[in-house]
Amino acid sequence: MSDLKPILLAEDNPSDLELTLEALADNNLANRVAVVRDGVEALEYLRCEGEFSQRKRGNPAVAILDIKMPRMDGIEVLRAIRADAALKTIPVVMLTSSREEHDLIRSYELGSNAYVVKPVKFSEFIDAVRHIGVFWAMINELPPDGVPEHER
Amino acid sequence: MVDEAGTMLAELFSALCDPWPDACFLLTHDGVLVEANQAGVRMLGGASHELPGRPITDFVITPAEMVLRHLVVCSRNRQQIPGLLSCRGKDGQEIKYRCFGQRIQRKSDAAPLVFLRCSSFQSAGSKFTTLNQQLEKQQEIQRQLLEERDQLQIEMAERARAEEVTKASHERLLTVLNGLDAIVYVADMKTYELLFVNNFVKEHFGGAVGQLCWKVMQTGQEGPCSFCSNDKLLDGTGNPAGIYCWEFQNTINGRWYDVRDRALQWVDGRIVRLEIASDVTERKQAEEEIKRLNADLEQRVVERTTQLEAANQELEAFCYSVSHDLRAPLRHIDGYVDLMVSRCRADLSEKGLHYLDTIAASACQMGVLIDDLLQFSRTGRAEMVQKSMSMNQALQEALIPLKTPADGRTIEWVIGDLPSVRGDYALLRQVWVNLLDNAVKYTRTREVARIEVSASEDNGKIVFVVADNGVGFDMQYAGKLFGVFQRLHALEDFEGTGIGLATVQRIITRHGGRVWAEAELNRGARFYFTLPK
């Protein structure tokens, strides 16, 4: 099980982060969850830069991105992932509070794999997170890791 | 008798009387010849030198006493006295003469002389005949001339009358043309020479026939106007093509003219240009003013629109924040309450559990409120796509979730046929959703709920009605029905946020319609809305 790919979770709000982690833990997912607190960190993680330069190479099973984050928002991260030959095959799920149509449309236009609005009711939230985790980390088959890092 | 005075008299007589065709004699009262002119010598048939001193009676065949008596009478009277004389001609024939004698008094003491002038009767007679013939001819000519003159006079009178008529009509036309408060001129289309100008052209431009139109009407030009309409007045075959209308600003006085040009055939056959141009400066100025005001208005609209767009953007940003940031804490409240209930249940009393339930319910209610408010806001901002659409279909779609109520209630639906309308499908479907939701909600207490939907036409509008047999409401609060967050029932009785009807009103108003309701407490409600046909 050690070769299970991690789940990347980008979430700036500590409460949301805690509740999301609770929800993921509740579902007994074996995958490790890598947490970053904004878009810049997310890209650093993906590109193994900065504080993530020593991390084990390889793309995550899925990147779960909040939209509204400091420095760089989720949609910008999505755009950067899709524009990067080494990252563009990573499944991306937008997990957000925004029901705004234009966020939804832009996300899909930029190549998001899913768009999930965080339900206010916690039981529903746990359900949603479980579905995301189970589907993307366990059911979904991934392509072999993209182009080696020197092409970045 | 032959003295110096006699010689002088002879010379004088000869000089005076020789040129005459009549025979002239100067003689004494007793018939002695003193002088005779050349015609007289010929009459008497003698030689000039042998006549003086001899009695005239020697040469005439008229009896002497008659001749002498005539001479005596002549010598005694002042007037000319006529008489007769006869002579033998060369062929021996008698020639008669008519003669006039006149006394000549030389000196008071001397005996008077008689001057006798004779003209041949015969020659006078033939002359007379000739003259008579000539006279008759001339009379005939004169008669003809008179006739012709009469005829001419008649013709002249007629012509004069005709001319008078022509002149009068010409003057009338000129009066009209000169009275016109407009430029009227005719110009040669090749040479630009003015062939007619009315007073307006004379007074305002100093124009006159013979000048060039572009020199008279314009200034600062070396040649014909670049905007000359001549080429627009003729068709492909060079014939008049009808009236061409245009407007231009005169370069001399800066005034605007409404111009009507046309080509027409001039009196001499050539094709000329007729222009009638009326001054429309005031109208033009008014138009300019309107344009300026419109531009101003447009500018203000643009400014206002920009302000509104900015306000809208702010509102959108606000809504985005509400959607995202306001919901997050609610989720946290619910999340932690849930975690507390599931993980720390053993530490909680019944009361504590009840409090936590209430906190979770409140958080949920607030989540619904936020969602409704966002939807209300979006119905106001969303771009409307108006097209012809089926109201039946929109209604049926709205009915789907209501047809099978979760709580097993009995609802009698009476759905009439609805006409098609022009509108935004998604928004109008939302109207049906909200109205039918309400109808279902407020009939909850009825054993058999009855909900009717129908449509009718009124004054070119379509009126839709949703009627139910529910709890209704007190009409004195009808004004509050469509306000945001306005509710007429207790939350414990009927859940809701008070935004549904406000949304309905906003959508219908945006479609140019109207919403109202009629009800009686506990006797059902009727909700009406109109849409333009």
XYZ file of C-alpha atoms in Angstrom:
685
model
C 0.000 0.000 0.000
C 3.011 2.264 0.262
C 2.828 3.088 -3.410
C -0.596 4.638 -2.954
C -0.483 8.129 -4.349
C -1.283 10.912 -1.917
C -4.315 13.223 -2.097
C -3.379 16.876 -2.389
C -5.735 19.137 -0.457
C -5.444 22.907 -0.896
C -7.532 24.680 1.728
C -6.794 27.983 3.506
C -9.583 27.933 6.104
C -8.484 25.992 9.213
C -12.027 24.910 10.125
C -12.785 23.733 6.632
C -9.430 21.987 6.619
C -10.132 20.213 9.884
C -13.652 19.199 8.860
C -12.420 17.979 5.470
C -9.643 15.963 7.073
C -12.223 14.559 9.549
C -14.425 13.595 6.656
C -11.552 11.941 4.779
C -10.449 10.110 7.932
C -14.046 9.013 8.514
C -13.937 7.179 5.216
C -10.882 5.087 6.083
C -8.918 6.112 3.009
C -5.439 4.706 3.097
C -3.980 7.473 0.991
C -1.869 10.083 2.686
C -3.318 13.603 2.494
C -0.844 16.311 1.636
C -2.127 19.681 2.852
C -1.210 23.049 1.403
C -2.684 26.380 2.474
C -2.834 28.363 -0.749
C -2.336 28.147 -4.523
C 1.343 29.007 -4.465
C 2.086 26.210 -2.019
C -0.012 23.826 -4.097
C 2.132 24.474 -7.174
C 5.329 24.258 -5.102
C 4.180 20.879 -3.855
C 3.328 19.648 -7.337
C 6.647 20.892 -8.751
C 8.645 19.739 -5.714
C 9.888 23.210 -5.075
C 10.543 25.244 -1.925
C 9.739 23.361 1.247
C 8.570 20.420 -0.873
C 11.868 20.043 -2.753
C 12.753 16.958 -0.658
C 9.401 15.219 -1.041
C 9.013 11.925 -2.774
C 8.628 12.576 -6.496
C 5.336 11.804 -8.222
C 1.947 13.373 -8.877
C -0.935 13.000 -6.410
C -3.944 10.722 -7.066
C -6.153 13.835 -7.073
C -5.782 17.515 -6.297
C -8.697 18.907 -4.287
C -8.666 22.676 -4.625
C -10.623 25.322 -2.778
C -11.304 28.256 -5.080
C -10.932 31.201 -2.765
C -7.437 31.145 -1.333
C -4.789 33.783 -0.569
C -1.986 34.627 -3.042
C -3.191 32.313 -5.823
C -6.726 30.978 -6.069
C -7.811 27.475 -7.042
C -8.745 28.412 -10.590
C -5.267 29.842 -11.241
C -3.731 26.660 -9.852
C -5.949 24.645 -12.165
C -4.822 26.731 -15.121
C -1.168 26.247 -14.189
C -1.621 22.465 -13.812
C -3.262 22.133 -17.212
C -0.546 24.262 -18.820
C 2.261 22.153 -17.345
C 3.194 19.056 -19.383
C 4.315 17.213 -16.227
C 1.121 18.001 -14.283
C -1.655 18.239 -16.790
C -2.918 14.659 -16.338
C -3.565 15.120 -12.587
C -7.292 14.812 -11.773
C -8.481 18.095 -10.242
C -11.625 18.467 -8.118
C -12.808 21.923 -7.209
C -14.269 21.773 -3.686
C -15.716 25.141 -2.914
C -18.411 27.196 -1.219
C -19.081 29.073 -4.440
C -22.271 28.343 -6.311
C -21.393 31.127 -8.748
C -22.119 29.978 -12.249
C -19.122 31.725 -13.684
C -16.725 29.892 -11.306
C -18.331 26.643 -12.365
C -18.062 27.416 -16.068
C -14.485 28.684 -15.845
C -13.419 25.613 -13.901
C -14.787 23.245 -16.505
C -13.429 25.358 -19.334
C -9.972 25.094 -17.790
C -10.267 21.330 -17.543
C -11.504 20.621 -14.032
C -12.560 16.963 -13.576
C -15.271 17.746 -11.034
C -16.871 20.667 -9.250
C -18.345 20.073 -5.802
C -20.132 22.684 -3.709
C -19.495 22.133 -0.016
C -22.879 21.341 1.539
C -23.759 23.348 4.635
C -24.981 20.233 6.402
C -22.055 18.298 7.767
C -23.510 14.847 7.141
C -23.889 15.766 3.479
C -20.380 17.234 3.490
C -18.933 13.977 4.819
C -20.793 12.114 2.089
C -19.430 14.418 -0.582
C -15.842 14.155 0.599
C -16.130 10.398 0.867
C -17.344 10.168 -2.685
C -14.480 12.307 -3.920
C -11.890 10.290 -1.980
C -13.238 6.889 -2.901
C -13.718 7.680 -6.540
C -10.513 9.535 -7.335
C -8.149 7.727 -4.940
C -9.465 4.188 -5.266
C -11.712 3.647 -8.272
C -10.133 5.921 -10.823
C -7.226 4.567 -12.880
C -4.464 7.070 -13.536
C -2.151 7.345 -16.508
C 1.558 6.783 -15.816
C 3.203 9.838 -14.372
C 3.644 12.602 -16.900
C 6.763 13.922 -18.490
C 9.883 13.896 -16.300
C 10.561 16.949 -14.220
C 13.471 18.290 -16.241
C 11.009 19.402 -18.883
C 9.507 21.931 -16.533
C -40.809 150.768 -125.869
C -37.342 149.583 -126.553
C -35.519 151.269 -123.748
C -33.401 150.162 -120.849
C -36.400 149.419 -118.648
C -37.974 147.478 -121.512
C -34.882 145.338 -121.952
C -34.785 144.575 -118.245
C -38.456 143.628 -118.294
C -37.893 141.382 -121.311
C -34.996 139.608 -119.616
C -36.868 139.272 -116.359
C -39.987 137.899 -118.135
C -37.936 135.455 -120.094
C -36.074 134.267 -117.022
C -39.278 133.814 -115.067
C -41.610 132.382 -117.697
C -39.522 130.476 -120.210
C -39.282 127.329 -118.063
C -43.098 127.157 -117.841
C -44.979 124.683 -120.032
C -47.898 127.180 -120.264
C -47.842 129.981 -122.815
C -47.370 133.339 -121.086
C -47.890 136.781 -122.525
C -47.571 140.353 -121.360
C -49.805 142.714 -123.388
C -51.595 145.999 -123.345
C -55.307 146.158 -122.583
C -55.867 146.742 -126.296
C -54.129 143.564 -127.311
C -50.622 144.689 -128.332
C -48.037 142.048 -127.366
C -45.209 143.269 -125.128
C -43.533 139.969 -124.215
C -44.088 136.237 -124.843
C -42.304 133.238 -123.340
C -41.050 130.329 -125.458
C -44.255 128.340 -125.053
C -46.188 131.519 -126.042
C -44.064 131.950 -129.192
C -44.801 128.302 -130.110
C -48.518 128.800 -129.466
C -48.786 131.801 -131.751
C -46.595 130.147 -134.410
C -44.466 133.253 -135.093
C -40.858 134.168 -134.428
C -39.968 135.678 -131.142
C -38.533 138.856 -132.505
C -41.606 139.690 -134.634
C -44.195 139.360 -131.886
C -43.622 142.430 -129.625
C -45.611 145.418 -130.822
C -48.100 143.453 -132.893
C -51.647 142.803 -131.762
C -52.311 139.260 -130.494
C -55.467 139.189 -132.575
C -53.251 138.827 -135.680
C -52.276 135.320 -134.510
C -55.460 133.863 -133.158
C -58.664 132.771 -134.843
C -60.807 133.859 -131.917
C -62.811 136.961 -132.935
C -60.865 140.106 -132.056
C -63.680 141.814 -130.149
C -63.930 138.784 -127.796
C -60.179 138.884 -127.153
C -60.151 142.609 -126.584
C -63.218 142.565 -124.337
C -61.470 139.860 -122.160
C -58.284 141.931 -121.979
C -60.244 145.063 -120.979
C -62.016 143.118 -118.234
C -58.691 141.751 -117.054
C -57.096 145.154 -116.956
C -59.870 146.478 -114.807
C -59.967 143.726 -112.190
C -57.619 142.621 -109.491
C -58.511 138.952 -109.764
C -57.496 136.465 -112.412
C -60.113 136.475 -115.183
C -60.558 133.283 -117.179
C -61.066 133.354 -120.891
C -60.714 131.342 -124.114
C -58.395 131.550 -127.120
C -58.072 129.426 -130.270
C -55.092 129.149 -132.600
C -54.289 127.222 -135.760
C -51.874 124.388 -135.243
C -49.201 123.457 -137.735
C -51.528 120.987 -139.405
C -54.187 123.746 -139.633
C -56.299 122.306 -136.852
C -57.847 124.518 -134.232
C -56.289 124.345 -130.794
C -58.307 125.686 -127.917
C -56.682 127.322 -124.913
C -58.033 128.223 -121.567
C -56.426 131.364 -120.330
C -56.248 133.476 -117.204
C -55.549 137.168 -117.399
C -54.318 139.355 -114.626
C -53.811 143.066 -114.428
C -50.271 144.320 -113.935
C -50.073 147.905 -112.717
C -46.649 149.311 -113.476
C -47.081 153.009 -112.516
C -50.193 154.729 -111.306
C -50.315 157.073 -114.292
C -49.519 154.478 -116.936
C -52.090 152.216 -118.530
C -52.027 148.772 -116.890
C -50.709 145.709 -118.722
C -52.295 142.260 -118.728
C -50.395 139.041 -117.918
C -52.036 136.194 -119.789
C -51.340 132.548 -119.120
C -52.734 129.996 -121.526
C -52.875 126.229 -121.356
C -54.002 123.962 -124.153
C -57.460 122.576 -123.687
C -56.628 119.471 -125.574
C -53.521 118.599 -123.591
C -55.336 119.393 -120.406
C -58.151 117.105 -121.519
C -55.904 114.149 -122.281
C -53.977 114.806 -119.126
C -57.249 114.881 -117.322
C -58.221 111.512 -118.753
C -54.866 110.055 -117.771
C -55.136 111.614 -114.365
C -58.637 110.235 -114.017
C -57.445 106.783 -114.870
C -54.579 107.088 -112.440
C -56.950 108.420 -109.842
C -59.281 105.463 -110.331
C -56.356 103.081 -110.034
C -55.177 104.827 -106.950
C -58.677 104.826 -105.568
C -58.806 101.086 -106.146
C -55.420 100.690 -104.474
C -56.566 102.938 -101.680
C -59.733 100.891 -101.268
C -57.673 97.728 -101.083
C -55.256 99.394 -98.716
C -58.156 100.487 -96.540
C -59.529 96.992 -96.517
C -56.135 95.611 -95.630
C -55.724 98.272 -93.001
C -59.083 97.357 -91.485
C -58.099 93.727 -91.520
C -54.750 94.573 -89.946
C -56.430 96.683 -87.316
C -58.709 93.800 -86.439
C -55.740 91.456 -86.269
C -53.757 93.922 -84.216
C -56.608 94.343 -81.809
C -56.857 90.594 -81.454
C -53.133 90.269 -81.024
C -53.139 93.066 -78.485
C -55.861 91.297 -76.559
C -53.956 88.018 -76.704
C -50.791 89.778 -75.672
C -52.620 91.364 -72.807
C -53.846 87.967 -71.661
C -50.332 86.484 -72.005
C -48.819 89.444 -70.232
C -51.333 89.181 -67.413
C -50.670 85.491 -66.893
C -46.922 86.083 -67.201
C -47.190 88.777 -64.566
C -49.234 86.570 -62.328
C -46.592 83.828 -62.589
C -43.819 86.324 -61.959
C -45.710 87.692 -58.960
C -45.968 84.192 -57.551
C -42.332 83.308 -58.260
C -41.108 86.632 -56.929
C -43.335 86.359 -53.901
C -41.873 82.980 -52.982
C -39.756 82.946 -49.861
C -37.317 80.647 -51.627
C -34.543 80.573 -54.160
C -35.919 79.879 -57.632
C -33.613 79.887 -60.627
C -33.041 78.200 -63.938
C -29.508 77.638 -65.211
C -27.936 76.148 -68.301
C -26.568 72.738 -67.354
C -23.431 73.113 -69.451
C -22.467 76.767 -69.095
C -24.068 77.362 -65.652
C -25.513 80.585 -67.050
C -28.582 81.829 -65.182
C -31.620 81.916 -67.452
C -34.145 82.944 -64.821
C -33.906 84.190 -61.262
C -36.707 85.240 -58.954
C -36.603 88.250 -56.649
C -35.313 86.173 -53.754
C -32.147 85.394 -55.701
C -31.857 89.044 -56.785
C -32.326 90.398 -53.286
C -30.302 87.847 -51.308
C -27.527 87.058 -53.762
C -27.627 89.960 -56.215
C -28.121 87.448 -58.986
C -29.243 88.344 -62.474
C -29.928 86.513 -65.709
C -26.705 86.029 -67.665
C -24.467 85.498 -64.624
C -23.098 82.092 -63.608
C -25.036 80.254 -60.905
C -22.007 79.184 -58.850
C -20.564 82.701 -58.899
C -23.833 84.174 -57.701
C -24.772 81.581 -55.071
C -21.392 80.576 -53.659
C -18.186 82.215 -52.620
C -14.528 81.251 -52.685
C -14.905 78.976 -55.712
C -12.853 78.987 -58.883
C -15.342 76.797 -60.719
C -18.691 75.032 -60.473
C -19.680 73.585 -57.100
C -18.098 70.219 -56.296
C -21.500 69.173 -54.946
C -23.410 70.300 -58.044
C -26.407 68.008 -58.510
C -26.488 68.265 -62.317
C -25.365 64.680 -62.861
C -28.177 63.445 -60.614
C -30.880 65.199 -62.641
C -30.438 63.186 -65.833
C -30.923 59.497 -66.422
C -28.611 57.271 -68.459
C -30.066 58.538 -71.690
C -29.661 62.201 -70.813
C -33.356 62.771 -70.148
C -34.746 64.443 -67.012
C -34.677 61.908 -64.174
C -37.173 63.571 -61.827
C -36.763 65.580 -58.675
C -33.575 65.351 -56.631
C -33.827 66.586 -53.038
C -30.909 67.481 -50.835
C -29.772 69.923 -48.183
C -26.783 72.189 -48.168
C -25.278 75.039 -46.222
C -24.695 78.115 -48.344
C -21.114 79.351 -48.296
C -22.130 83.017 -48.533
C -24.657 83.405 -45.743
C -24.042 80.132 -43.889
C -27.753 79.321 -43.989
C -29.186 75.861 -44.606
C -31.419 75.189 -47.603
C -33.749 72.368 -48.451
C -33.109 72.028 -52.178
C -35.294 70.481 -54.866
C -33.659 70.232 -58.284
C -34.912 68.896 -61.555
C -33.946 69.007 -65.191
C -36.532 70.339 -67.634
C -36.827 71.528 -71.197
C -36.373 75.282 -71.531
C -38.361 77.435 -73.977
C -35.566 77.185 -76.554
C -35.487 73.372 -76.351
C -32.313 72.817 -74.337
C -32.355 70.851 -71.064
C -31.832 73.173 -68.102
C -31.699 72.895 -64.359
C -34.497 74.295 -62.193
C -33.717 74.794 -58.533
C -36.104 75.657 -55.732
C -34.391 76.029 -52.370
C -36.094 77.062 -49.160
C -34.339 78.299 -46.081
C -34.529 75.642 -43.343
C -31.885 77.108 -41.050
C -34.251 77.307 -38.074
C -35.324 73.698 -38.510
C -31.698 72.684 -38.975
C -30.728 74.538 -35.815
C -33.520 72.827 -33.948
C -32.275 69.499 -35.275
C -28.743 70.350 -34.223
C -30.052 71.286 -30.810
C -31.895 67.980 -30.600
C -28.760 66.151 -31.706
C -26.711 68.006 -29.128
C -29.259 67.257 -26.422
C -29.360 63.630 -27.520
C -25.577 63.428 -27.432
C -25.675 65.005 -23.983
C -28.293 62.572 -22.898
C -26.371 59.679 -24.376
C -23.263 60.874 -22.585
C -25.213 61.024 -19.352
C -26.692 57.603 -19.997
C -23.195 56.265 -20.632
C -21.959 57.838 -17.401
C -24.945 56.572 -15.472
C -24.599 53.141 -17.039
C -20.945 53.056 -16.093
C -21.889 53.990 -12.532
C -24.594 51.358 -12.511
C -22.245 48.776 -13.945
C -19.727 49.624 -11.254
C -22.469 49.334 -8.624
C -23.558 46.056 -10.164
C -20.031 44.755 -10.075
C -19.771 45.705 -6.436
C -23.043 43.955 -5.817
C -21.775 40.905 -7.636
C -18.607 40.893 -5.604
C -20.765 41.246 -2.526
C -22.951 38.336 -3.559
C -19.868 36.273 -4.258
C -18.614 37.010 -0.779
C -21.998 36.148 0.682
C -22.087 32.944 -1.272
C -18.624 31.894 -0.276
C -17.725 33.528 3.014
C -21.089 33.566 4.751
C -21.726 29.929 4.081
C -18.367 28.763 5.367
C -18.999 29.618 9.051
C -22.420 27.972 8.834
C -20.809 24.850 7.549
C -18.340 24.984 10.370
C -21.098 25.441 12.950
C -22.971 22.459 11.565
C -19.790 20.459 11.156
C -18.585 20.952 14.721
C -22.072 20.432 16.165
C -22.223 17.166 14.239
C -18.750 16.147 15.435
C -19.705 17.039 19.009
C -22.904 15.024 18.854
C -21.197 12.005 17.277
C -17.890 12.021 19.144
C -18.787 13.527 22.540
C -22.326 12.222 22.920
C -21.540 10.598 26.248
C -20.637 13.975 27.767
C -23.919 15.630 26.719
C -27.237 15.900 28.640
C -30.606 15.771 26.833
C -30.812 19.548 27.130
C -27.350 19.918 25.695
C -28.353 17.723 22.755
C -31.502 19.850 22.225
C -29.436 23.039 22.180
C -27.077 21.540 19.660
C -30.049 20.452 17.476
C -31.357 24.009 17.554
C -27.943 25.429 16.631
C -27.731 22.990 13.691
C -31.314 23.817 12.526
C -30.579 27.551 12.707
C -27.404 27.110 10.715
C -29.351 25.138 8.129
C -32.109 27.760 7.945
C -29.520 30.432 7.431
C -27.956 28.386 4.651
C -31.356 28.199 2.920
C -31.813 31.953 3.421
C -28.487 32.664 1.838
C -29.239 30.414 -1.109
C -32.656 32.024 -1.659
C -31.198 35.491 -1.352
C -28.552 34.633 -3.890
C -31.145 33.278 -6.249
C -33.225 36.424 -5.822
C -30.187 38.529 -6.553
C -29.380 36.451 -9.613
C -32.900 36.801 -11.066
C -32.352 40.545 -11.053
C -28.903 40.418 -12.609
C -29.148 37.486 -14.977
C -29.258 38.390 -18.642
C -32.689 37.597 -20.031
C -32.928 35.546 -23.209
C -36.375 36.390 -24.535
C -37.922 34.132 -27.108
C -41.253 32.576 -27.900
C -41.772 29.774 -25.400
C -44.398 27.293 -24.245
C -45.875 28.115 -20.849
C -47.408 24.630 -20.739
C -43.943 23.092 -20.851
C -42.500 25.466 -18.252
C -45.396 24.685 -15.946
C -45.059 20.932 -16.416
C -41.351 21.089 -15.574
C -42.124 23.044 -12.434
C -44.768 20.481 -11.493
C -42.470 17.434 -11.616
C -41.199 17.579 -8.005
C -44.665 18.543 -6.695
C -46.782 15.869 -8.359
C -45.858 13.260 -5.766
C -45.706 15.012 -2.386
C -43.451 13.256 0.131
C -46.023 13.366 2.923
C -48.659 11.433 0.937
C -51.083 14.360 0.664
C -53.937 14.467 -1.844
C -53.720 17.336 -4.289
C -56.239 17.928 -7.038
C -54.555 19.673 -9.928
C -56.704 21.553 -12.456
C -54.340 22.753 -15.182
C -55.765 24.728 -18.075
C -54.164 25.134 -21.474
C -51.691 28.012 -21.373
C -50.767 30.183 -24.336
C -47.213 30.598 -25.574
C -45.479 33.803 -24.544
C -42.299 35.692 -25.229
C -39.895 35.472 -22.343
C -36.896 33.871 -20.644
C -37.688 30.194 -20.192
C -35.585 29.568 -17.072
C -36.889 32.645 -15.266
C -40.550 31.993 -16.077
C -40.197 28.364 -15.024
C -38.863 29.722 -11.718
C -42.054 31.799 -11.419
C -44.168 28.663 -11.718
C -41.922 26.807 -9.263
C -42.303 29.519 -6.642
C -46.047 30.032 -7.103
C -46.872 26.306 -7.149
C -44.554 25.662 -4.187
C -46.504 28.267 -2.251
C -49.832 26.809 -3.295
C -48.753 23.329 -2.184
C -47.293 24.693 1.052
C -50.307 26.760 2.102
C -52.849 24.010 1.330
C -51.018 21.625 3.648
C -53.781 21.831 6.241
C -56.504 20.849 3.743
C -57.629 17.289 3.516
C -57.941 17.621 -0.250
C -55.924 20.432 -1.679
C -57.170 21.925 -4.912
C -54.828 23.952 -7.073
C -55.987 25.514 -10.335
C -53.887 27.108 -13.028
C -55.450 28.996 -15.935
C -54.901 31.851 -18.319
C -57.081 34.447 -20.010
C -56.696 37.504 -22.153
C -57.345 41.040 -20.993
C -56.598 44.267 -22.862
C -53.883 42.747 -25.016
C -52.253 41.073 -22.052
C -52.285 37.501 -20.902
C -53.359 37.014 -17.310
C -52.200 33.819 -15.548
C -53.832 32.690 -12.335
C -52.799 30.189 -9.667
C -55.703 29.602 -7.330
C -55.703 27.374 -4.251
C -58.074 26.460 -1.433
C -55.380 26.973 1.207
C -55.162 29.111 4.307
C -55.101 32.382 2.316
C -54.163 35.617 4.027
C -55.631 38.831 5.305
C -55.898 41.297 2.380
C -54.825 44.179 4.603
C -51.299 42.730 4.481
C -51.409 42.116 0.698
C -48.958 44.993 0.169
C -46.276 43.131 2.108
C -46.626 39.908 0.154
C -44.039 40.652 -2.501
C -41.408 42.306 -0.280
C -38.100 40.569 0.406
C -38.132 38.659 3.740
C -41.825 39.566 4.210
C -43.841 36.747 5.691
C -47.489 36.580 6.690
C -47.351 33.293 8.558
C -45.429 31.979 11.533
C -42.307 30.006 10.714
C -43.542 27.141 12.883
C -46.684 26.858 10.712
C -45.147 27.358 7.299
C -41.410 27.313 6.692
C -39.900 29.780 4.200
C -37.635 32.698 3.762
C -39.989 35.311 2.349
C -38.111 35.558 -0.873
C -40.138 33.401 -3.277
C -42.812 35.969 -4.112
C -40.267 38.792 -4.243
C -38.432 36.740 -6.854
C -41.691 36.188 -8.770
C -42.379 39.916 -8.776
C -38.868 40.745 -9.920
C -39.039 38.281 -12.830
C -42.503 39.384 -13.979
C -41.581 43.064 -13.736
C -38.517 42.439 -15.872
C -40.825 40.885 -18.472
C -43.020 43.992 -18.495
C -45.846 42.381 -16.525
C -47.554 42.843 -13.173
C -48.203 40.610 -10.150
C -50.938 40.789 -7.563
C -52.900 38.542 -5.251
C -56.382 38.187 -3.872
C -57.255 36.162 -0.817
C -59.359 35.795 2.242
C -58.140 34.341 5.477
C -58.774 30.566 5.428
C -60.548 30.745 2.071
C -57.739 30.234 -0.349
C -55.624 32.626 -2.395
C -55.429 33.633 -6.028
C -52.128 34.826 -7.451
C -52.258 36.693 -10.750
C -49.527 37.772 -13.106
C -49.655 39.319 -16.561
C -47.317 39.136 -19.536
C -47.463 41.169 -22.734
C -49.126 39.268 -25.570
